[in-house]
Coordinates of C-alpha atoms and ligand atoms in Angstrom, one line a residue:
X107 CA -0.3 -5.3 -7.6
X108 CA -2.0 -8.3 -9.2
X109 CA -3.1 -11.1 -7.0
X110 CA -2.1 -14.8 -7.5
X111 CA -4.0 -17.7 -6.0
X112 CA -3.3 -21.3 -6.8
X113 CA -4.4 -24.6 -5.3
X114 CA -3.6 -28.3 -5.7
X115 CA -5.3 -30.8 -3.4
X116 CA -8.2 -33.0 -2.7
X117 CA -11.1 -30.6 -3.1
X118 CA -12.7 -28.8 -6.0
X119 CA -10.3 -26.0 -6.9
X120 CA -12.6 -23.3 -8.3
X121 CA -14.4 -22.2 -5.1
X122 CA -11.1 -22.2 -3.2
X123 CA -9.3 -20.1 -5.8
X124 CA -12.3 -17.7 -6.3
X125 CA -12.5 -17.1 -2.5
X126 CA -8.7 -16.4 -2.5
X127 CA -9.0 -13.9 -5.4
X128 CA -11.8 -12.0 -3.6
X129 CA -9.3 -11.4 -0.8
X130 CA -6.7 -10.3 -3.2
X131 CA -8.7 -7.9 -5.4
X132 CA -7.2 -5.0 -3.4
X133 CA -4.1 -5.7 -5.5
X134 CA -5.9 -4.9 -8.8
X135 CA -9.3 -5.5 -10.4
X136 CA -8.8 -4.5 -14.1
X137 CA -9.4 -8.1 -15.2
X138 CA -9.4 -11.5 -13.6
X139 CA -9.3 -15.2 -14.5
X140 CA -9.0 -18.8 -13.3
X141 CA -7.5 -21.7 -15.1
X142 CA -8.0 -25.3 -14.1
X143 CA -6.9 -28.7 -15.4
X144 CA -9.8 -30.8 -16.6
X145 CA -9.5 -34.2 -18.3
X146 CA -5.8 -33.5 -18.9
X147 CA -6.5 -30.2 -20.6
X148 CA -6.2 -26.5 -19.5
X149 CA -9.6 -24.7 -19.3
X150 CA -9.6 -20.9 -18.9
X151 CA -12.3 -18.6 -17.5
X152 CA -11.5 -15.0 -17.8
X153 CA -13.2 -11.6 -17.8
X154 CA -12.7 -7.9 -17.8
X155 CA -13.1 -6.5 -14.2
X156 CA -12.4 -8.1 -10.9
X157 CA -13.5 -11.4 -9.3
X158 CA -17.1 -10.2 -8.9
X159 CA -17.4 -10.0 -12.7
X160 CA -15.7 -13.4 -13.1
X161 CA -18.1 -15.3 -10.7
X162 CA -20.9 -16.0 -13.2
X163 CA -18.5 -17.5 -15.7
X164 CA -16.8 -20.0 -13.3
X165 CA -17.5 -23.7 -13.3
X166 CA -18.2 -24.1 -9.6
X167 CA -19.3 -27.7 -10.1
X168 CA -16.1 -28.8 -11.7
X169 CA -14.3 -31.5 -9.7
X170 CA -10.8 -30.3 -10.9
X171 CA -8.6 -30.1 -7.8
X172 CA -5.9 -28.0 -9.3
X173 CA -5.8 -24.5 -10.8
X174 CA -4.4 -21.0 -10.8
X175 CA -6.3 -17.7 -10.5
X176 CA -5.3 -14.1 -11.0
X177 CA -6.7 -10.6 -10.4
X178 CA -4.9 -8.0 -12.5
X179 CA -3.7 -4.4 -12.4
X180 CA -2.8 -3.8 -16.1
X181 CA 0.7 -3.0 -17.1
X182 CA 1.2 -4.5 -20.6
X183 CA -2.0 -4.3 -22.6
X184 CA -5.5 -3.0 -21.9
X185 CA -7.7 -4.3 -19.1
X186 CA -9.7 -6.7 -21.2
X187 CA -10.5 -10.4 -21.3
X188 CA -7.7 -11.4 -23.7
X189 CA -5.0 -9.8 -21.5
X190 CA -6.5 -11.3 -18.3
X191 CA -4.4 -14.1 -16.8
X192 CA -3.8 -17.1 -16.8
X193 CA -2.0 -17.2 -20.1
X194 CA -1.0 -20.3 -22.0
X195 CA 2.0 -21.2 -24.1
X196 CA 1.5 -21.7 -27.8
X197 CA 1.1 -25.5 -27.5
X198 CA -0.9 -25.1 -24.3
X199 CA 1.7 -27.1 -22.4
X200 CA 2.0 -24.3 -19.8
X201 CA -0.5 -22.1 -18.0
X202 CA 0.9 -19.2 -16.0
X203 CA -0.1 -16.3 -13.8
X204 CA 2.2 -13.4 -13.1
X205 CA 2.5 -10.5 -10.8
X206 CA 5.2 -7.9 -11.7
X207 CA 6.6 -6.4 -14.9
X208 CA 9.0 -7.8 -17.4
X209 CA 11.1 -4.8 -18.4
X210 CA 12.8 -6.5 -21.4
X211 CA 9.6 -7.9 -22.8
X212 CA 9.9 -6.2 -26.2
X213 CA 13.5 -7.3 -26.5
X214 CA 12.6 -10.9 -25.8
X215 CA 9.7 -10.8 -28.3
X216 CA 12.2 -9.6 -31.0
X217 CA 15.0 -12.0 -30.0
X218 CA 12.7 -15.1 -30.2
X219 CA 10.4 -13.8 -33.0
X220 CA 7.4 -14.3 -30.7
X221 CA 5.0 -11.8 -32.2
X222 CA 3.1 -14.3 -34.4
X223 CA 2.8 -16.7 -31.4
X224 CA 1.2 -14.2 -29.0
X225 CA -2.5 -13.8 -28.5
X226 CA -2.4 -11.1 -25.9
X227 CA -0.4 -7.9 -25.4
X228 CA 1.0 -9.0 -22.0
X229 CA 4.5 -9.6 -20.9
X230 CA 3.3 -12.7 -19.1
X231 CA 2.5 -14.6 -22.3
X232 CA 6.1 -14.0 -23.3
X233 CA 7.2 -15.9 -20.2
X234 CA 4.8 -18.8 -21.1
X235 CA 6.4 -18.9 -24.6
X236 CA 9.9 -19.0 -23.2
X237 CA 9.0 -21.8 -20.8
X238 CA 7.7 -23.9 -23.6
X239 CA 10.9 -23.2 -25.7
X240 CA 13.2 -24.2 -22.9
X241 CA 11.2 -27.3 -21.8
X242 CA 12.4 -30.8 -22.4
X243 CA 10.6 -32.8 -19.8
X244 CA 11.8 -31.1 -16.6
X245 CA 9.8 -28.0 -15.6
X246 CA 12.2 -26.9 -12.9
X247 CA 15.0 -26.9 -15.4
X248 CA 13.0 -24.9 -17.9
X249 CA 12.2 -22.3 -15.1
X250 CA 15.9 -22.0 -14.2
X251 CA 16.7 -21.3 -17.9
X252 CA 14.0 -18.7 -18.3
X253 CA 14.6 -16.8 -15.0
X254 CA 18.0 -15.3 -15.9
X255 CA 16.5 -14.0 -19.2
X256 CA 13.9 -11.9 -17.4
X257 CA 14.6 -8.3 -16.3
X258 CA 12.2 -6.7 -13.9
X259 CA 10.0 -8.2 -11.2
X260 CA 7.9 -11.3 -11.1
X261 CA 6.0 -13.7 -9.0
X262 CA 4.9 -16.7 -11.1
X263 CA 2.4 -19.5 -10.7
X264 CA 2.9 -22.2 -13.3
X265 CA 1.1 -25.4 -14.3
X266 CA 2.6 -27.8 -16.9
X267 CA 0.1 -30.1 -18.4
X268 CA 2.6 -33.0 -18.2
X269 CA 2.4 -32.7 -14.4
X270 CA -1.3 -31.9 -13.9
X271 CA -1.3 -32.2 -10.1
X272 CA 1.7 -29.9 -9.5
X273 CA 2.0 -26.1 -9.1
X274 CA 5.4 -24.6 -9.9
X275 CA 6.3 -21.1 -8.7
X276 CA 9.2 -18.7 -8.8
X277 CA 9.8 -15.1 -7.8
X278 CA 11.9 -12.0 -7.9
X279 CA 11.0 -8.8 -6.1
X280 CA 7.3 -9.6 -5.8
X281 CA 5.8 -11.5 -2.9
X282 CA 4.7 -15.1 -3.0
X283 CA 3.6 -17.5 -0.2
X284 CA 2.8 -21.2 0.0
X285 CA 0.5 -22.8 2.5
X286 CA 0.0 -26.4 3.2
X287 CA -2.8 -28.1 5.1
X288 CA -4.8 -31.3 5.3
X289 CA -6.8 -30.3 2.1
X290 CA -3.8 -29.6 0.0
X291 CA -1.4 -26.8 -0.9
X292 CA -2.0 -23.2 -1.9
X293 CA 0.0 -20.5 -3.6
X294 CA -0.8 -16.8 -3.1
X295 CA 0.7 -13.3 -3.2
X296 CA -0.6 -12.5 0.3
X297 CA -1.2 -14.8 3.2
X298 CA -4.7 -13.2 3.6
X299 CA -5.8 -15.3 0.7
X300 CA -5.2 -18.7 2.4
X301 CA -8.3 -20.4 3.9
X302 CA -8.5 -21.3 7.6
X303 CA -5.8 -20.9 10.1
X304 CA -4.3 -24.3 10.5
X305 CA -2.0 -24.4 7.5
X306 CA 1.8 -24.1 7.6
X307 CA 2.9 -21.0 5.7
X308 CA 6.2 -20.4 3.9
X309 CA 7.6 -17.4 2.1
X310 CA 9.4 -17.9 -1.2
X311 CA 12.6 -16.0 -1.5
X312 CA 14.0 -14.1 -4.5
X313 CA 15.5 -16.4 -7.1
X314 CA 13.8 -19.5 -5.5
X315 CA 11.7 -22.0 -7.4
X316 CA 9.0 -24.0 -5.7
X317 CA 7.4 -27.3 -6.5
X318 CA 4.0 -27.7 -4.8
X319 CA 2.1 -30.9 -4.6
X320 CA -1.0 -31.6 -2.5
X321 CA 1.2 -33.2 0.1
X322 CA 4.6 -31.7 -0.3
X323 CA 6.4 -28.4 -1.0
X324 CA 10.0 -28.3 -2.2
X325 CA 12.2 -25.3 -2.9
X326 CA 15.3 -25.0 -5.0
X327 CA 17.7 -22.2 -5.8
X328 CA 18.6 -21.2 -9.4
X329 CA 21.4 -23.9 -9.5
X330 CA 18.9 -26.6 -8.6
X331 CA 20.1 -27.0 -5.0
X332 CA 17.4 -27.8 -2.5
X333 CA 16.7 -25.1 0.1
X334 CA 15.1 -25.9 3.4
X335 CA 12.3 -23.4 4.3
X336 CA 11.2 -22.6 7.7
X337 CA 7.5 -22.0 8.4
X338 CA 6.5 -18.4 9.1
X339 CA 5.3 -18.0 12.6
X340 CA 2.1 -16.1 12.4
X341 CA 1.2 -13.5 14.9
X342 CA -1.9 -11.3 14.8
X343 CA -3.4 -13.0 11.9
X344 CA -6.5 -11.1 11.1
X345 CA -9.8 -12.4 9.8
X346 CA -10.9 -11.0 6.4
X347 CA -13.4 -8.5 7.8
X348 CA -16.8 -7.5 6.4
X349 CA -18.1 -4.0 6.2
X350 CA -19.5 -4.2 9.7
X351 CA -22.7 -2.4 8.7
X352 CA -21.0 0.5 6.9
X353 CA -21.8 1.1 3.3
X354 CA -18.2 1.1 2.3
X355 CA -14.9 -0.2 3.7
X356 CA -13.5 3.4 3.4
X357 CA -16.1 4.7 5.8
X358 CA -15.6 1.8 8.2
X359 CA -11.9 2.4 8.1
X360 CA -12.3 6.2 8.7
X361 CA -14.3 5.3 11.8
X362 CA -11.7 2.8 12.9
X363 CA -9.0 5.4 13.2
X364 CA -9.3 6.2 16.9
X365 CA -8.9 2.5 17.6
X366 CA -6.0 2.1 15.1
X367 CA -4.1 5.0 16.6
X368 CA -4.9 3.7 20.1
X369 CA -3.6 0.2 19.4
X370 CA -0.5 1.6 17.7
X371 CA 0.3 3.9 20.6
X372 CA -0.4 1.0 23.1
X373 CA 2.2 -1.0 21.3
X374 CA 4.8 1.7 21.6
X375 CA 3.9 3.5 24.9
X376 CA 3.6 2.3 28.4
X377 CA 3.2 4.3 31.7
X378 CA 2.9 7.4 29.6
X379 CA 6.4 7.0 28.1
X380 CA 7.6 6.0 24.6
X381 CA 9.3 2.6 24.4
X382 CA 11.2 2.3 21.2
X383 CA 13.9 -0.3 22.1
X384 CA 13.2 -1.9 18.8
X385 CA 15.1 1.0 17.2
X386 CA 18.3 -0.4 18.8
X387 CA 19.9 3.1 19.0
X388 CA 21.5 4.3 22.2
X389 CA 21.8 7.9 23.2
X390 CA 25.2 8.3 21.5
X391 CA 24.0 6.8 18.2
X392 CA 21.0 9.1 18.3
X393 CA 23.2 12.1 18.9
X394 CA 25.4 11.1 16.0
X395 CA 22.6 11.4 13.5
X396 CA 23.0 14.3 11.1
X397 CA 20.0 13.8 8.9
X398 CA 16.7 11.9 8.7
X399 CA 15.2 10.8 5.5
X400 CA 11.6 9.6 5.3
X401 CA 10.6 7.6 2.2
X402 CA 7.3 6.5 0.9
X403 CA 4.7 6.7 -1.9
X404 CA 1.2 8.2 -2.0
X405 CA -0.2 8.7 1.5
X406 CA 2.8 7.1 3.1
X407 CA 4.9 10.0 1.5
X408 CA 2.4 12.4 3.1
X409 CA 2.8 10.8 6.4
X410 CA 6.6 11.2 5.8
X411 CA 6.1 14.9 5.3
X412 CA 4.2 15.2 8.5
X413 CA 6.8 13.1 10.3
X414 CA 9.7 15.2 8.8
X415 CA 8.0 18.3 10.1
X416 CA 7.8 17.0 13.7
X417 CA 11.3 15.4 13.5
X418 CA 13.1 18.5 12.3
X419 CA 11.2 20.8 14.7
X420 CA 12.0 18.6 17.7
X421 CA 15.4 17.1 16.9
X422 CA 16.7 20.2 15.1
X423 CA 18.5 18.3 12.4
X424 CA 17.5 18.2 8.7
X425 CA 14.6 15.8 8.2
X426 CA 13.2 15.4 4.7
X427 CA 10.5 13.3 3.1
X428 CA 11.2 11.8 -0.3
X429 CA 8.8 10.3 -2.9
X430 CA 10.3 6.8 -3.1
X431 CA 10.2 6.7 -6.9
X432 CA 12.3 9.8 -7.1
X433 CA 14.8 8.9 -4.4
X434 CA 17.4 7.2 -6.5
X435 CA 17.3 9.6 -9.4
X436 CA 18.1 12.5 -7.1
X437 CA 21.4 10.9 -6.0
X438 CA 21.2 9.8 -2.4
X439 CA 23.3 11.7 0.1
X440 CA 22.6 9.3 2.9
X441 CA 25.5 7.9 5.0
X442 CA 26.0 6.0 8.2
X443 CA 24.8 9.1 10.2
X444 CA 21.5 9.1 8.4
X445 CA 18.4 7.6 9.8
X446 CA 16.1 6.4 7.0
X447 CA 12.5 5.8 7.9
X448 CA 10.7 3.7 5.3
X449 CA 7.0 4.1 5.4
X450 CA 4.6 1.6 3.8
X451 CA 1.2 0.2 4.7
X452 CA 1.6 -2.9 2.5
X453 CA 5.4 -3.2 3.0
X454 CA 5.5 -4.4 -0.6
X455 CA 5.5 -1.1 -2.7
X456 CA 8.1 -1.6 -5.4
X457 CA 9.3 2.0 -5.5
X458 CA 9.7 2.1 -1.7
X459 CA 11.5 -1.2 -1.7
X460 CA 13.9 0.1 -4.4
X461 CA 14.6 3.3 -2.5
X462 CA 15.2 1.3 0.7
X463 CA 17.8 -0.8 -1.1
X464 CA 19.5 2.3 -2.3
X465 CA 19.6 3.9 1.1
X466 CA 20.7 0.6 2.6
X467 CA 23.7 0.5 0.2
X468 CA 24.8 3.8 1.7
X469 CA 24.9 2.3 5.2
X470 CA 22.2 4.4 6.7
X471 CA 20.3 3.0 9.6
X472 CA 16.9 1.7 8.4
X473 CA 13.7 1.7 10.4
X474 CA 10.5 0.7 8.6
X475 CA 7.0 1.6 9.6
X476 CA 4.7 -1.0 8.0
X477 CA 1.3 -2.4 8.6
X478 CA 2.1 -5.9 7.4
X479 CA 4.8 -7.6 9.5
X480 CA 5.2 -10.4 6.9
X481 CA 6.0 -8.0 4.1
X482 CA 9.3 -7.7 2.2
X483 CA 10.1 -4.3 3.6
X484 CA 9.6 -5.5 7.2
X485 CA 11.9 -8.5 6.5
X486 CA 14.6 -6.4 5.0
X487 CA 14.8 -3.5 7.5
X488 CA 17.2 -3.2 10.5
X489 CA 14.3 -2.3 12.7
X490 CA 10.6 -2.6 12.2
X491 CA 7.7 -0.8 13.8
X492 CA 4.4 -2.3 13.1
X493 CA 1.4 0.0 12.8
X494 CA -1.7 -1.6 14.4
X495 CA -4.2 -0.4 11.9
X496 CA -5.4 -4.0 11.2
X497 CA -6.3 -5.1 7.7
X498 CA -7.2 -2.1 5.5
X499 CA -9.3 -3.0 2.5
X500 CA -10.3 0.3 0.9
X501 CA -7.7 1.1 -1.7
X502 CA -7.5 4.7 -0.5
X503 CA -5.8 4.5 2.9
X504 CA -7.1 6.2 6.0
X505 CA -6.6 4.3 9.2
X506 CA -3.1 3.0 8.1
X507 CA -2.1 6.6 7.4
X508 CA -3.3 7.7 10.8
X509 CA -1.4 4.9 12.5
X510 CA 1.8 5.8 10.5
X511 CA 1.5 9.4 11.8
X512 CA 1.3 8.1 15.4
X513 CA 4.4 6.0 15.0
X514 CA 6.4 8.9 13.3
X515 CA 5.3 11.3 16.1
X516 CA 6.5 8.8 18.7
X517 CA 9.9 8.4 17.0
X518 CA 10.2 12.2 16.8
X519 CA 9.4 12.8 20.5
X520 CA 11.5 9.8 21.7
X521 CA 14.6 10.7 19.6
X522 CA 14.4 14.4 20.6
X523 CA 14.2 13.4 24.3
X524 CA 17.1 10.9 24.1
X525 CA 19.2 13.4 22.2
X526 CA 18.6 16.0 24.9
X527 CA 16.8 18.4 22.6
X528 CA 13.7 18.5 24.8
X529 CA 13.5 18.4 28.5
X530 CA 11.6 15.9 30.7
X531 CA 8.7 18.3 31.2
X532 CA 8.2 18.8 27.4
X533 CA 8.7 15.1 26.8
X534 CA 5.9 14.2 29.3
X535 CA 3.6 16.9 27.9
X536 CA 4.1 15.6 24.3
X537 CA 3.5 12.0 25.5
X538 CA 0.3 13.1 27.1
X539 CA -0.7 14.9 23.8
X540 CA 0.1 11.7 21.9
X541 CA -2.2 9.7 24.2
X542 CA -5.0 12.2 23.6
X543 CA -5.0 11.7 19.8
X544 CA -7.5 8.8 19.7
X545 CA -10.0 10.8 21.7
X546 CA -9.5 13.8 19.5
X547 CA -10.1 11.7 16.3
X548 CA -13.3 10.4 18.0
X549 CA -14.5 13.9 18.6
X550 CA -13.7 14.9 15.0
X551 CA -15.7 12.0 13.6
X552 CA -18.7 13.5 15.4
X553 CA -18.7 16.3 12.9
X554 CA -19.6 13.9 10.1
X555 CA -23.0 15.4 9.5
X556 CA -21.7 18.9 9.0
X557 CA -18.9 17.6 6.8
X558 CA -21.2 15.7 4.6
X559 CA -22.9 18.9 3.5
X560 CA -19.6 20.1 2.0
X561 CA -19.7 17.3 -0.5
X562 CA -22.8 18.9 -2.1
X563 CA -20.6 21.9 -3.0
X564 CA -17.6 19.8 -4.1
X565 CA -19.4 17.3 -6.3
X566 CA -20.2 20.0 -8.9
X567 CA -17.0 22.0 -8.6
X568 CA -14.7 22.0 -11.6
X569 CA -11.7 22.6 -9.4
X570 CA -11.1 22.6 -5.7
X571 CA -8.0 24.1 -4.0
X572 CA -6.6 22.9 -0.7
X573 CA -4.3 25.3 1.2
X574 CA -2.3 25.1 4.4
X575 CA 1.0 26.1 5.9
X576 CA 3.5 24.2 8.1
X577 CA 1.9 20.9 9.3
X578 CA -1.4 22.0 7.7
X579 CA 0.3 21.8 4.3
X580 CA 0.8 18.1 4.8
X581 CA -2.8 17.7 5.8
X582 CA -3.9 19.7 2.7
X583 CA -1.8 17.4 0.5
X584 CA -3.3 14.2 1.9
X585 CA -6.8 15.7 1.7
X586 CA -6.4 16.6 -2.0
X587 CA -5.0 13.1 -2.7
X588 CA -8.0 11.5 -1.0
X589 CA -10.4 13.6 -3.0
X590 CA -8.7 12.8 -6.3
X591 CA -8.4 9.1 -5.6
X592 CA -12.0 8.4 -4.7
X593 CA -14.1 11.1 -6.3
X594 CA -12.0 11.8 -9.4
X595 CA -12.3 15.5 -8.8
X596 CA -9.7 17.9 -10.0
X597 CA -8.0 19.5 -7.1
X598 CA -4.6 20.5 -5.9
X599 CA -3.0 21.3 -2.6
X600 CA -0.8 24.3 -2.2
X601 CA 1.4 25.8 0.5
X602 CA -0.9 28.7 1.3
X603 CA 1.9 31.2 0.9
X604 CA 2.6 29.9 -2.6
X605 CA -0.9 30.8 -4.0
X606 CA 0.0 34.4 -4.8
X607 CA 2.9 33.1 -6.9
X608 CA 0.7 31.8 -9.6
X609 CA -2.1 29.5 -8.5
X610 CA -4.4 32.2 -7.4
X611 CA -5.1 32.7 -11.1
X612 CA -7.3 29.5 -10.9
X613 CA -9.6 31.0 -8.2
X614 CA -12.9 32.1 -9.7
X615 CA -16.3 32.9 -8.5
X616 CA -17.4 29.9 -6.4
X617 CA -14.2 27.9 -6.5
X618 CA -14.1 25.9 -3.3
X619 CA -11.0 26.6 -1.3
X620 CA -10.4 24.2 1.6
X621 CA -8.1 25.9 4.1
X622 CA -6.5 23.9 6.9
X623 CA -5.8 26.0 10.0
X624 CA -4.9 23.5 12.7
X625 CA -1.2 24.5 13.1
X626 CA -1.5 27.7 15.2
X627 CA 2.1 28.7 14.3
X628 CA 0.7 29.5 10.8
X629 CA -2.8 30.6 11.5
X630 CA -2.6 34.3 11.0
X631 CA -0.8 34.0 7.7
X632 CA -3.2 31.3 6.4
X633 CA -6.1 33.5 7.4
X634 CA -4.6 36.3 5.2
X635 CA -4.4 33.8 2.3
X636 CA -8.1 32.9 2.9
X637 CA -9.0 36.5 2.6
X638 CA -7.0 36.8 -0.6
X639 CA -9.0 33.9 -2.1
X640 CA -12.3 35.2 -0.8
X641 CA -11.8 38.6 -2.4
X642 CA -11.5 36.7 -5.7
X643 CA -14.8 34.9 -5.2
X644 CA -13.7 31.6 -3.5
X645 CA -16.1 29.6 -1.4
X646 CA -14.2 29.1 1.8
X647 CA -14.3 25.9 3.8
X648 CA -12.0 26.0 6.8
X649 CA -10.9 23.2 9.1
X650 CA -9.6 24.6 12.3
X651 CA -8.9 23.9 15.9
X652 CA -8.6 27.6 16.6
X653 CA -11.3 30.1 17.5
X654 CA -11.2 31.5 13.9
X655 CA -14.9 31.7 12.8
X656 CA -14.5 33.1 9.3
X657 CA -17.2 35.2 7.7
X658 CA -20.9 34.3 7.8
X659 CA -20.9 32.7 4.4
X660 CA -17.8 30.6 5.1
X661 CA -18.1 27.0 6.3
X662 CA -16.0 26.4 9.3
X663 CA -15.5 22.9 10.8
X664 CA -14.2 23.0 14.3
X665 CA -12.0 20.2 15.4
X666 CA -10.4 19.6 18.9
X667 CA -7.4 21.7 19.8
X668 CA -4.3 19.6 19.1
X669 CA -0.6 20.1 19.6
X670 CA 0.7 21.8 16.4
X671 CA 3.3 19.2 15.8
X672 CA 0.6 16.4 15.7
X673 CA -2.2 18.5 14.1
X674 CA -2.4 16.4 10.9
X675 CA -3.9 13.5 13.0
X676 CA -7.2 15.2 13.7
X677 CA -7.3 17.7 10.8
X678 CA -7.0 15.0 8.1
X679 CA -10.2 13.3 9.2
X680 CA -12.7 15.9 7.9
X681 CA -10.8 15.8 4.6
X682 CA -11.1 12.0 4.4
X683 CA -14.9 12.4 5.1
X684 CA -15.2 15.2 2.5
X685 CA -13.6 12.9 -0.1
X686 CA -15.8 10.0 0.9
X687 CA -19.1 11.9 0.7
X688 CA -18.1 13.6 -2.5
X689 CA -17.3 10.3 -4.1
X690 CA -20.6 8.9 -2.9
X691 CA -22.6 11.8 -4.3
X692 CA -20.8 11.4 -7.6
X693 CA -21.6 7.6 -7.6
X694 CA -17.9 6.6 -7.7
X695 CA -16.6 3.1 -6.9
X696 CA -15.1 4.4 -3.5
X697 CA -13.4 1.2 -2.2
X698 CA -11.9 0.3 -5.6
X699 CA -11.3 3.5 -7.5
X700 CA -10.7 3.1 -11.2
X701 CA -7.1 2.4 -12.3
X702 CA -5.7 2.1 -8.7
X703 CA -4.5 -0.8 -6.7
X704 CA -3.7 -1.0 -3.0
X705 CA -0.4 -2.7 -3.2
X706 CA 1.7 -1.4 -6.1
X707 CA 4.5 -3.9 -6.8
X708 CA 5.8 -2.5 -10.0
X709 CA 8.3 0.5 -10.3
Ligands
G6P831 C1 -1.0 2.9 -3.6 C2 -2.3 3.2 -2.8 C3 -2.0 4.4 -1.9 C4 -0.8 4.2 -1.0 C5 0.4 4.0 -1.8 C6 1.6 3.5 -1.0 O1 -0.8 3.9 -4.5 O2 -3.4 3.4 -3.6 O3 -3.2 4.6 -1.0 O4 -0.6 5.3 -0.2 O5 0.2 2.9 -2.8 O6 1.3 2.3 -0.5 P1 2.1 1.6 0.8 O7 1.5 0.3 0.9 O8 3.5 1.6 0.4 O9 1.8 2.5 2.0

């Protein structure tokens, strides 16, 4: 959430920073800006909207070799030019960019009577003011005085005009990386923003302060003691990909799902068996588990719901998915016999990280399922399983979600077998089913043309209802989220049996009802719920792997027959495509839906 890109070196800074910001816009695109140091003075170029809007305002010919850039997801203050970063201190001694949120911002404004000094509504400008107040010639010292006054999370990039070739940085609970190469040194919230692949990359830790010059990088703790950093050893670094001929990243990523699932399964399975040594749990430890908690936000939470369903059915112990932001408030009941599965594509989601810290403090065993091996969640877990979805650019996740499902299903099957809850024959059969998932996704994608027609109905609908039972309920929830995220359509997912308890009052003549019928254990009951909707005028759209054909005026999308436990895998694909095509017909921004960001690093 918010992207930071800084550079100090021997080449013009603006093109380098702009190209970094383009790679970071998934973190927010409400407003953006670049600040450089030119002739001993700070020059700012800012705009509403993301880096694309900024481009025409940038001085690409400037020879300044130092600067900071930012792409913003608004927290304090509207998404306009004034609130865009970088911000400067009152005397323009400091220029700063910030990712995170300062929770005691109002208190600081009052304490130091800052209101008259501030030009923007941001919490960031407050930090710039504090730095200037605490500065008496030593920037590191000023930062160490300001940091303890800040509550919340922050990754900061700072330039002080007295040291025009130097970038300063500091962080707490928001990611920050430094890269050094022969052209200079870079600062960014994600390693994807760094150019080339020859640089040495370092991760800044919480409470650390970095001093970055074109040929050196030094790190200190809050007491001013020097810390030696070790270079991150990069594996699987991925190129920043283009759309590969697709009109949008979302569509490209939907089509990449078979391969994402295949690669993920390949990394976990061999000879038709599941290898999860990385869990570091022997048979006795697995048998000692009394509950499983799956924690995530957004789609990762929905993957957790699907995982919980498979885990509880197979392992026969309570398995429950939690929305990360609600986890702590509910009062955790985790203990050392709890397995906590932390699910996050980015590995940086602040709510998920906070829940992970809570569950860790209760001595639960932590396994994280993340797509970014260099992320904070990956670093702080007992065990990590990396999904092999590759870089996902569309803000609405598709392929990372599918890869998460594959991992969770593997964990469920492996734990159930190790705990003796399923026999060898069932284990082998389930493993074979898992290996068939990529092909089933491929076959489902072939239905795209038929699915596209559904968008014509949804685009004008005032309200769309998704229903499903058992695993199909998880699919319905993810389908409704996708439709809301990218097409801004009002819709809701319901457990099909719950409709008659109130929501059926929303069904009117022509209301689209998307019924998911891929979990055969629930088919006959869901079909009854379909009939109930139909008799009240609903337009039925059914996604099924059964031989249910519906009535002549229903739309039925047939998908390949899939093991009930894993049915979300194939059944979610038509719903992703429905969301995509509806958004396209409505002319929505698709890859960058309004108000959203891909990596949400504030609680
Ligand atoms: C954001 C994204 C969602 C994503 C959620 C969790 O809200 O827009 O698509 O599911 O964050 O992200 P994570 O990186 O933790 O999986």
